[in-house]
CSV table of C-alpha atoms and ligand atoms in Angstrom, one decimal:
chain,number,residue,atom,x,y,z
A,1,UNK,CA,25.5,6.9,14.6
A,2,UNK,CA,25.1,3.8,12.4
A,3,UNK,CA,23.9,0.8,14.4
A,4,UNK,CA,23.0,-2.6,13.6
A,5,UNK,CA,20.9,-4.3,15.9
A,6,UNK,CA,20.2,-7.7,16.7
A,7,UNK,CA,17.0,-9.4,18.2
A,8,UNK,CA,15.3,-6.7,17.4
A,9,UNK,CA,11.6,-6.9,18.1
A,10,UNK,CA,8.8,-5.8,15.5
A,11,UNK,CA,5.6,-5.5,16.9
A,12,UNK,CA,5.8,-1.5,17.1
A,13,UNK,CA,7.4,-1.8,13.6
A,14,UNK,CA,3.6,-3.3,11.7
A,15,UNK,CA,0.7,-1.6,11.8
A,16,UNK,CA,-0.7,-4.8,12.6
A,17,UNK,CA,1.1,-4.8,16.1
A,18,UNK,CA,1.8,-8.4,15.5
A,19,UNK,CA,4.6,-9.5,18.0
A,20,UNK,CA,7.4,-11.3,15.6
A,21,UNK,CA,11.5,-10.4,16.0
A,22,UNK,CA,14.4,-10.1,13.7
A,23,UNK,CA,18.0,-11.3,13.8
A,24,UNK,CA,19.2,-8.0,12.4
A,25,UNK,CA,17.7,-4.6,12.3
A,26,UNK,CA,18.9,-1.4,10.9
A,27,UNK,CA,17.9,2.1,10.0
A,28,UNK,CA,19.3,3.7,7.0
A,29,UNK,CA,19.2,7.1,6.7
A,30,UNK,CA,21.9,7.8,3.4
A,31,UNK,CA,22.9,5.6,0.7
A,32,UNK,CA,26.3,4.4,2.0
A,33,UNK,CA,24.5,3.3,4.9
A,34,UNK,CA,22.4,1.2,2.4
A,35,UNK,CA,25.7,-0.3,1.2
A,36,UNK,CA,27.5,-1.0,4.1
A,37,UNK,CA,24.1,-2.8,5.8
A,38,UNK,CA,23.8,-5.1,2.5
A,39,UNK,CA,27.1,-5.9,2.8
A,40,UNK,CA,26.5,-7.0,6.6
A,41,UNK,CA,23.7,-9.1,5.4
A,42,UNK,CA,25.8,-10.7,2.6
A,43,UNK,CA,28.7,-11.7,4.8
A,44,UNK,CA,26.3,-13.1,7.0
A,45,UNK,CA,24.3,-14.6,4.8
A,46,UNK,CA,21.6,-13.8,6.1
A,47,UNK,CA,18.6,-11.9,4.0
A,48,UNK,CA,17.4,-8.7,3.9
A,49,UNK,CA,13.7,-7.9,4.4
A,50,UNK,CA,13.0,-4.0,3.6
A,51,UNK,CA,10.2,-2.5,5.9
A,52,UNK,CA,8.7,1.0,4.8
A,53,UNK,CA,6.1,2.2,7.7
A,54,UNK,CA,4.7,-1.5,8.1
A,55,UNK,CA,1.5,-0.7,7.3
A,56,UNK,CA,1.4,-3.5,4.6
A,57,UNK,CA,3.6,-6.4,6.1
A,58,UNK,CA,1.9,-9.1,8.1
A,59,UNK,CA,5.0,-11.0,9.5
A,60,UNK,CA,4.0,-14.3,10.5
A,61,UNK,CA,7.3,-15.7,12.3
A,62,UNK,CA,10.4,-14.3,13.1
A,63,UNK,CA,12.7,-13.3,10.4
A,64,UNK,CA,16.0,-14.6,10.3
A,65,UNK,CA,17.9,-12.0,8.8
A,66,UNK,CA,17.9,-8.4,8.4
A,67,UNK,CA,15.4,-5.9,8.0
A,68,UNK,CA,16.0,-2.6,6.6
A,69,UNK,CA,14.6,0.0,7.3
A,70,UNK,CA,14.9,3.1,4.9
A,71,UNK,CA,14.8,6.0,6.9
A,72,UNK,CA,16.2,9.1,3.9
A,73,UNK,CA,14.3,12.2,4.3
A,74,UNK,CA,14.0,15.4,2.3
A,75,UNK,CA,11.7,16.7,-0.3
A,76,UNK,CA,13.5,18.9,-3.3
A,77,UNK,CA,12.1,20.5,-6.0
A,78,UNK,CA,13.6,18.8,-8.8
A,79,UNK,CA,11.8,20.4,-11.6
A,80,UNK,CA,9.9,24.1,-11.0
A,81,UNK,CA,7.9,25.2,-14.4
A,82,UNK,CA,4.7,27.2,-14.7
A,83,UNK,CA,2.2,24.5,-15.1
A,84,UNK,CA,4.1,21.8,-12.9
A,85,UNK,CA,6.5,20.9,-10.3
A,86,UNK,CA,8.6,17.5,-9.8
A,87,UNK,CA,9.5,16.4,-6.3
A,88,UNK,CA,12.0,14.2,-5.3
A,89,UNK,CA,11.4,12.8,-2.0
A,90,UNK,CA,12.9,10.1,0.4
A,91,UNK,CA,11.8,6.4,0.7
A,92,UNK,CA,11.7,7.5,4.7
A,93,UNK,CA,9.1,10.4,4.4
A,94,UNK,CA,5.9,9.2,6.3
A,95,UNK,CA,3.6,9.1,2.9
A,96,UNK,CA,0.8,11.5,4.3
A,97,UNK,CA,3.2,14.0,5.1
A,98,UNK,CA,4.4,14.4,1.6
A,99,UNK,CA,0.5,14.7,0.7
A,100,UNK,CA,0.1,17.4,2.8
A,101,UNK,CA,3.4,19.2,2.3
A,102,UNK,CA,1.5,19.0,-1.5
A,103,UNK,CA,-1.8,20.5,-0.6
A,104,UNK,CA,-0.2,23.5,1.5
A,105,UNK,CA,1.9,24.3,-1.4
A,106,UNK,CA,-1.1,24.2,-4.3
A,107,UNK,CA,0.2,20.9,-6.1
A,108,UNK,CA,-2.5,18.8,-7.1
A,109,UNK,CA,-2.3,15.2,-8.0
A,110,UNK,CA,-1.9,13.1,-4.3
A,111,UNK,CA,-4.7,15.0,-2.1
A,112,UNK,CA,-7.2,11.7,-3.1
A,113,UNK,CA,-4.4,9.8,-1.7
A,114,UNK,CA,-4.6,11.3,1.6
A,115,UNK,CA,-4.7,9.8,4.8
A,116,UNK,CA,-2.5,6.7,4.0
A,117,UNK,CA,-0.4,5.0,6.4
A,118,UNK,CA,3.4,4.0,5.5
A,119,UNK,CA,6.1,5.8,3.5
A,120,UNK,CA,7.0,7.0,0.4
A,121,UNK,CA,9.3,4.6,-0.5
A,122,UNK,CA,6.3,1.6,-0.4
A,123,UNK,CA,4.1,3.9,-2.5
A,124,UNK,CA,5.1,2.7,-6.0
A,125,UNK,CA,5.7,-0.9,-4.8
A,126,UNK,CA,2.4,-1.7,-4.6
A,127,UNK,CA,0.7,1.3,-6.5
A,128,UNK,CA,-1.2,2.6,-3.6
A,129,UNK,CA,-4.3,3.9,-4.6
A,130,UNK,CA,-8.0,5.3,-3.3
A,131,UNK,CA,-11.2,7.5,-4.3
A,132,UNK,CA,-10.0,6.9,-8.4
A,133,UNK,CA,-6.4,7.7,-8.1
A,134,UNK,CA,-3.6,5.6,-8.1
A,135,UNK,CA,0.2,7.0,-7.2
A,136,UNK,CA,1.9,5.9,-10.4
A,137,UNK,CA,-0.3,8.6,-12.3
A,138,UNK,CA,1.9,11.4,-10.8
A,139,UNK,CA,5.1,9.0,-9.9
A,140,UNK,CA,8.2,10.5,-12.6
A,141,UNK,CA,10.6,7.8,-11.9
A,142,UNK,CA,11.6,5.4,-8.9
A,143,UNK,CA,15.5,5.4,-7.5
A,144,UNK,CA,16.3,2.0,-5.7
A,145,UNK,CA,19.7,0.3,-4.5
A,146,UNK,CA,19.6,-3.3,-6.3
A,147,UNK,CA,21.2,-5.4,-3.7
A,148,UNK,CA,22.2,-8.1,-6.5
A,149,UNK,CA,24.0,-6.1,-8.4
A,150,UNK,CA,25.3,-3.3,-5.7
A,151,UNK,CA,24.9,-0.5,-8.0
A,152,UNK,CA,21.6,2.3,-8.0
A,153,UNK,CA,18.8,2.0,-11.1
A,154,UNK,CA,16.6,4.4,-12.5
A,155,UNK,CA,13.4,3.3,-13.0
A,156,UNK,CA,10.9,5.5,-15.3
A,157,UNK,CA,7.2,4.9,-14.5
A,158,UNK,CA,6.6,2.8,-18.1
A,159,UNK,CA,9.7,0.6,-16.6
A,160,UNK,CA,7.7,0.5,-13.4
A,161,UNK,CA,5.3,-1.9,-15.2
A,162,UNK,CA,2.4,-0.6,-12.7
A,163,UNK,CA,-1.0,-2.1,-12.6
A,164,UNK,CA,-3.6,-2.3,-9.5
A,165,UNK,CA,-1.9,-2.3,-6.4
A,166,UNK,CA,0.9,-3.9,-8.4
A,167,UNK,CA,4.5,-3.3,-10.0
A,168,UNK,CA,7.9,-4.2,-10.8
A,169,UNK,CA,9.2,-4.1,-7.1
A,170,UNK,CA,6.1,-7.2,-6.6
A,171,UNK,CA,7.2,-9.2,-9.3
A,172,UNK,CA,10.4,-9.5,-11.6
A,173,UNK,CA,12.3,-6.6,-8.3
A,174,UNK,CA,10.5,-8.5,-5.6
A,175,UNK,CA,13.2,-8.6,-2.5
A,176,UNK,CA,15.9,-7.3,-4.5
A,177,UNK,CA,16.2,-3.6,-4.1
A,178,UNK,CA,15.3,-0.9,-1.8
A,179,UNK,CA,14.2,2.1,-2.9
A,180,UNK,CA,15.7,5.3,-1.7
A,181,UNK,CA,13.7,8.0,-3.8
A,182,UNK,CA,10.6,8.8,-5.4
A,183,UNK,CA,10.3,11.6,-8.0
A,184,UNK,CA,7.0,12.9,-8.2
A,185,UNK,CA,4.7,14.9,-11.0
A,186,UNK,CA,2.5,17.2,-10.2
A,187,UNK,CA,0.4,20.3,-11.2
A,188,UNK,CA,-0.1,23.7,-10.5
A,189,UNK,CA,-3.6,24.1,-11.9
A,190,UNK,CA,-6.7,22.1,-10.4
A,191,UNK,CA,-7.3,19.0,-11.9
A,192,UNK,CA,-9.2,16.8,-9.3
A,193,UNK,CA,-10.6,13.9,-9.7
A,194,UNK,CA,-14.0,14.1,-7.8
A,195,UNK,CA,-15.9,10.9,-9.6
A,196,UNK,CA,-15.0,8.1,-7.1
A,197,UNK,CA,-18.3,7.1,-4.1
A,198,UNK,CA,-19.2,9.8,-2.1
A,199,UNK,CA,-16.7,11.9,-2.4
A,200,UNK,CA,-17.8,15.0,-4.8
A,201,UNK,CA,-20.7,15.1,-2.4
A,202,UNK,CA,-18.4,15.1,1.0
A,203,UNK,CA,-16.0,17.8,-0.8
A,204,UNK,CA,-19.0,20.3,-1.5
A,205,UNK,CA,-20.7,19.5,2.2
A,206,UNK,CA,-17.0,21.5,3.0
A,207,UNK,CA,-17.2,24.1,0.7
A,208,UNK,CA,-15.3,25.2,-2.8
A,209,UNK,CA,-13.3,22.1,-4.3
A,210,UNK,CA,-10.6,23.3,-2.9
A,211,UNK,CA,-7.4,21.2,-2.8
A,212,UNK,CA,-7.5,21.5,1.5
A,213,UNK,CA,-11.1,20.6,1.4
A,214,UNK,CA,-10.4,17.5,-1.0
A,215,UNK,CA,-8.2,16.4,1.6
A,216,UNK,CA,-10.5,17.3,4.4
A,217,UNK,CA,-13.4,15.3,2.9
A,218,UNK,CA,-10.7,12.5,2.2
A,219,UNK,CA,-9.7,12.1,5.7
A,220,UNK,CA,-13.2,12.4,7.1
A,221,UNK,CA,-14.5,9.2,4.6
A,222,UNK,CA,-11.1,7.3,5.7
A,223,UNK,CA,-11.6,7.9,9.1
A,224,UNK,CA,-15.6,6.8,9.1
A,225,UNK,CA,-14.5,3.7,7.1
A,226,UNK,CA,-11.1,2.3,8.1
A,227,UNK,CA,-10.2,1.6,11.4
A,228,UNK,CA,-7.0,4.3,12.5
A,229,UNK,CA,-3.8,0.8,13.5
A,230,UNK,CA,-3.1,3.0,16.1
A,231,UNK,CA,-6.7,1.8,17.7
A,232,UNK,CA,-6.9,-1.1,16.1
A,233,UNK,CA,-4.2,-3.3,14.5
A,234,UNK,CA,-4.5,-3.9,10.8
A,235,UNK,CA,-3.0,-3.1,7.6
A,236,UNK,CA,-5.5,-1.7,5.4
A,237,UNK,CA,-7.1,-4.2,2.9
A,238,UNK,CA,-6.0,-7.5,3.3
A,239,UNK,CA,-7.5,-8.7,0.2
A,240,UNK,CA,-7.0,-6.9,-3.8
A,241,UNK,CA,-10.7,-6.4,-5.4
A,242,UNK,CA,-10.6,-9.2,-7.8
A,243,UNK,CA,-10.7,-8.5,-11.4
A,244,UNK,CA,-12.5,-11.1,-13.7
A,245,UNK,CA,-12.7,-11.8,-17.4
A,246,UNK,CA,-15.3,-10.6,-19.7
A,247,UNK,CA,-16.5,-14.1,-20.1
A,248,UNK,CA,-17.0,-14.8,-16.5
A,249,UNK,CA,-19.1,-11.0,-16.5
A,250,UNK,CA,-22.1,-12.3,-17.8
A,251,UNK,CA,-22.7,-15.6,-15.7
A,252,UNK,CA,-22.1,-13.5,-12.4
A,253,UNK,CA,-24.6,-11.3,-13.7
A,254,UNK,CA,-26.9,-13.5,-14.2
A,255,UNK,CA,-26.1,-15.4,-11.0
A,256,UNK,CA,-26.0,-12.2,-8.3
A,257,UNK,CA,-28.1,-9.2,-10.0
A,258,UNK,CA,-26.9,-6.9,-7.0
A,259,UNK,CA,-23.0,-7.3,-7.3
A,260,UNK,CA,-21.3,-4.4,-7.7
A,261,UNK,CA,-18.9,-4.6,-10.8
A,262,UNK,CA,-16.6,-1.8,-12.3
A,263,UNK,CA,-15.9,-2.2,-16.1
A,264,UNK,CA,-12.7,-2.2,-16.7
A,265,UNK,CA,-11.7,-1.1,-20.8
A,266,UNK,CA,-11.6,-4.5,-21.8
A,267,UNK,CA,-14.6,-5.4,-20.8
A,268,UNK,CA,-14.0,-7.3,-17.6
A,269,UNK,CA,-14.8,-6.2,-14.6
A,270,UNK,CA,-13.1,-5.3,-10.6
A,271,UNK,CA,-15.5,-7.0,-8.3
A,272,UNK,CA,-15.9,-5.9,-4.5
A,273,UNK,CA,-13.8,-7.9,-2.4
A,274,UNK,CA,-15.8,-5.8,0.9
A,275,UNK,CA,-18.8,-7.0,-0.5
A,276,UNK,CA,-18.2,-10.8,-1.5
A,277,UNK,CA,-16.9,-10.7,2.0
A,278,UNK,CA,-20.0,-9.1,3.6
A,279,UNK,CA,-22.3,-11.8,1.6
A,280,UNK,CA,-20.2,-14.9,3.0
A,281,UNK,CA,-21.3,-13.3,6.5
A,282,UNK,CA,-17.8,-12.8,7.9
A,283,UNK,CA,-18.5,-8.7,8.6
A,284,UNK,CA,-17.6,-7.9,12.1
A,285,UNK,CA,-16.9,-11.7,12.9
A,286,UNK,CA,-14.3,-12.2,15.7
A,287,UNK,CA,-12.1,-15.4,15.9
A,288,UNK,CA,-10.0,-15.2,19.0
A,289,UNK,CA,-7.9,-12.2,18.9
A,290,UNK,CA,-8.5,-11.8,15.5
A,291,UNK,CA,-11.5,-10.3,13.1
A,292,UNK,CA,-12.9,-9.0,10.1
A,293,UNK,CA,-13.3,-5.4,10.8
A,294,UNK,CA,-17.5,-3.8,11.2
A,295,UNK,CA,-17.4,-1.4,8.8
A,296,UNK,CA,-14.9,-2.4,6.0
A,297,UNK,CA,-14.6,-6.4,5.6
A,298,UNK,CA,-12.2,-6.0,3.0
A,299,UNK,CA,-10.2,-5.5,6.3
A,300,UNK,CA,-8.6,-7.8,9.2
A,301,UNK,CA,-8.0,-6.5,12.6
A,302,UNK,CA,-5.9,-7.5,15.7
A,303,UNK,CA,-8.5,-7.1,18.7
A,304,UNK,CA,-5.2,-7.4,21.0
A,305,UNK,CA,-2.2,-10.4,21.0
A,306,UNK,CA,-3.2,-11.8,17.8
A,307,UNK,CA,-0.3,-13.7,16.1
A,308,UNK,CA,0.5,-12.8,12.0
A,309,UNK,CA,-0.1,-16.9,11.6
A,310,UNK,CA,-3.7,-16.6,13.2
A,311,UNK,CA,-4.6,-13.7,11.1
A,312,UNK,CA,-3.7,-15.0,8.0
A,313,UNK,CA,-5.3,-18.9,9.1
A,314,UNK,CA,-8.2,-16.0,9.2
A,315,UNK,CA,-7.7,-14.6,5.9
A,316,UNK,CA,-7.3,-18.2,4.0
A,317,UNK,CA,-11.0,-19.2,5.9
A,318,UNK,CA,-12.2,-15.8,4.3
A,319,UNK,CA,-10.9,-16.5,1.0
A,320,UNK,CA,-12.0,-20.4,1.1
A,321,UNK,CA,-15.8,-19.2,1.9
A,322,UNK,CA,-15.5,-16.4,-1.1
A,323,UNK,CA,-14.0,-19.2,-3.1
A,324,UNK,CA,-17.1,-21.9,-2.2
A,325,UNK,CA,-19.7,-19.1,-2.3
A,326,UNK,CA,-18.4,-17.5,-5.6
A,327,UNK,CA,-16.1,-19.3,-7.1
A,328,UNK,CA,-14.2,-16.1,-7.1
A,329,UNK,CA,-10.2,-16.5,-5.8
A,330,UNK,CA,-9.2,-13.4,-3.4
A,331,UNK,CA,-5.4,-12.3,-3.8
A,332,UNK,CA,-3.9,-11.1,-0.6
A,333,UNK,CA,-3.3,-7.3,-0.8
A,334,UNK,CA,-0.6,-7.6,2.6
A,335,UNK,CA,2.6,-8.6,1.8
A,336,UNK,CA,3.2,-11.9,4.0
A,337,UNK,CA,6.8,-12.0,6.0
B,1,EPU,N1,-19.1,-2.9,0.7
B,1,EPU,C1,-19.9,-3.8,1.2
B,1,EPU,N2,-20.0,-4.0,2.5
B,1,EPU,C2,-19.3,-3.2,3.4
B,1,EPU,C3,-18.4,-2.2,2.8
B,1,EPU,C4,-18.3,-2.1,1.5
B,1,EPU,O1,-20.6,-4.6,0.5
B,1,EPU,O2,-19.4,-3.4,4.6
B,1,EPU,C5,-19.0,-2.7,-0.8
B,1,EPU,C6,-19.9,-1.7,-1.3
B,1,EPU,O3,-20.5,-2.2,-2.5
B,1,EPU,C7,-19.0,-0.6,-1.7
B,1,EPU,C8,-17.8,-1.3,-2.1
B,1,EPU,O4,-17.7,-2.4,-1.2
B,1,EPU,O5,-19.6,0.2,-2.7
B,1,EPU,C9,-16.5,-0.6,-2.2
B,1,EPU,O6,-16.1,0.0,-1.0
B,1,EPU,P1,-15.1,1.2,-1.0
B,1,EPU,O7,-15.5,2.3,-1.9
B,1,EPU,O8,-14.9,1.6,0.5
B,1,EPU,O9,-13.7,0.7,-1.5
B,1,EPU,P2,-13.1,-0.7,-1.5
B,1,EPU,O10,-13.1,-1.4,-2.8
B,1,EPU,O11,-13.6,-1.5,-0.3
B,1,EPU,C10,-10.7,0.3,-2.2
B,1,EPU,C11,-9.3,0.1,-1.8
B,1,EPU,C12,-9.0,0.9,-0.5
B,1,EPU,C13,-9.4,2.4,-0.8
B,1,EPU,C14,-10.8,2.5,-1.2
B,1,EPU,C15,-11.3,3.8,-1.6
B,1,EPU,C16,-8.5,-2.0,-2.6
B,1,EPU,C17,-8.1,-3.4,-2.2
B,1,EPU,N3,-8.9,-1.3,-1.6
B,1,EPU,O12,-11.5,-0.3,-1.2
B,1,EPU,O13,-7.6,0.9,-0.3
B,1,EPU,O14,-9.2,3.2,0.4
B,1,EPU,O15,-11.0,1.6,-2.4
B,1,EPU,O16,-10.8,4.2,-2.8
B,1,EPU,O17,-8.4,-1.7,-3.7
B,1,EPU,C18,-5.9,-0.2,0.9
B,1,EPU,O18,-5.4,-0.5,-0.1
B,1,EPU,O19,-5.3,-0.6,2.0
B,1,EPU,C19,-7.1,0.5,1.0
B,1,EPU,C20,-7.7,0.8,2.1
């Protein structure tokens, strides 16, 4: 049955576990479902917030109108040649699910990607990405409800416009559709991508690179490094890595000889938010009920009752000492409700 429900509370809804509640909540398992709980929101005028797992939402007060939750599952072959296979899976399918549904079958292209919290339906939106692979190099196309305009779009990955741990659905999309499929690319013959850290060497302490033993060595690095929300509150990065110009390369260089940089084609560079962090002395800091995690800065955590305004009053003081220190601005990588 189709239920709407009101004053609904959130904090088992965000991987933060921040307490926050919304007017409205639904769950949306079809299409029609989609329809029919827009056009709730639109009588009422109330908005629509859409919530995937809520492993990248930091809601800092209640929200005053509906959120939607996309709950369609299924995963179809959509395309089955020699070399490759396309998927087509639902927004709702918990995102680590799909990846291992993909290594048991012998399709490579999302096993770097494993270990992820959330669904597949927030996957594209921000362009999740890890150990040198980023979801929109195996994403086909994107299949969203646009809540303007009441009819379904096609998006092709080009239309996507994806960039780091951005696209479409952050910018020009941002609030206006829900996406209710994900089409997927991916190959039949090995073609890893073993470059990124420590991972080659964490794959062969396992064995053969093996798809199940990328994953393996995956998981094992995730779990050493991020703290597991179910623990410990938190969202993943809080911060993007910032990217500078070429100009600014040099002076930085010259300035901090140890910074890590990754050249980027044009000749800029991605700095490391973890570490710009870790220099400004915030690593393992506590402030109330909130902190900056021990092992991964680029990380906040909710010891236990923090609010969503107190950690991000924690993430602005974070970015404000990067900012003094470095003269370097940190994005927020969370998405702030
Ligand atoms: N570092 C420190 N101090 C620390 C930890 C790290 O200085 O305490 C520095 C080191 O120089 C290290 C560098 O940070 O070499 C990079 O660390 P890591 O390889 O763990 O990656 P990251 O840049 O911190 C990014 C993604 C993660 C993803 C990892 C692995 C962003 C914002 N974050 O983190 O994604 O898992 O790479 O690919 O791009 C997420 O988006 O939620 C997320 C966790």
């Amino acid at each position: 049955m189709f239920v709407i429900k009101k004053d609904m509370p959130l904090g088992a809804l965000n991987s933060f576990g921040v307490e926050a509640r919304s007017a409205y909540y639904a769950e949306v398992n079809t299409i029609d479902k989609i329809k029919f709980a827009v056009n709730f929101a639109a009588y009422n005028q109330v908005p629509v917030l859409v919530l995937g797992g809520g492993s990248n939402t930091l809601f800092t007060h209640d929200h005053v109108g509906l959120v939607l939750r996309p709950t369609i599952r299924g995963i179809a072959v959509a395309e089955d040649m020699p070399r490759h296979v396309v998927l087509r899976v639902g927004a709702g399918v918990p995102w680590d699910g799909l990846v291992e549904h993909c290594v048991q079958r012998g399709l490579y292209g999302l096993e770097n990607l494993s270990g992820i919290p959330g669904d597949v339906g927030a996957a594209p939106v921000q362009n999740i990405g890890a150990y040198g692979v980023e979801v929109k190099d195996c994403i086909a196309k994107v299949e969203a409800f646009d809540m303007q305009r009441r009819e379904l779009l096609e998006l092709s990955a080009e239309e996507c416009h994806f960039g780091y741990r951005d696209s479409i659905f952050k910018r020009e999309l941002r609030g206006k559709t829900v996406i209710t499929h994900v089409s997927f690319k991916l190959q039949r013959t090995a073609d890893l991508c073993l470059d990124y850290g420590d991972l080659r060497t964490a794959v062969e302490a396992l064995g053969d690179p093996t798809l199940g033993n990328v994953r393996q060595a995956v998981l094992g690095i995730r779990a050493q490094k991020l703290p597991d929300p179910k623990v410990l509150g938190n969202a993943g990065s809080f911060f993007k890595n910032p990217v500078v110009p070429p100009e600014r390369c040099g002076e930085l260089k010259r300035q901090h000889g140890d910074m890590p940089m990754h050249e980027l084609p044009d000749g800029g560079a991605k700095l490391s938010a973890a570490w710009l962090i870790d220099q400004c002395g915030w690593k393992g800091r506590r402030v109330g009920a909130c902190g900056v995690h021990d092992q991964q800065p680029l990380v906040l955590v909710n010891h236990g009752g923090a609010t969503g305004a107190e950690l991000l009053a924690l993430g602005r003081d974070v970015q404000q000492s990067v900012r003094e220190h470095f003269g370097i601005e940190l994005e927020l990588e969370v998405n702030v409700a």
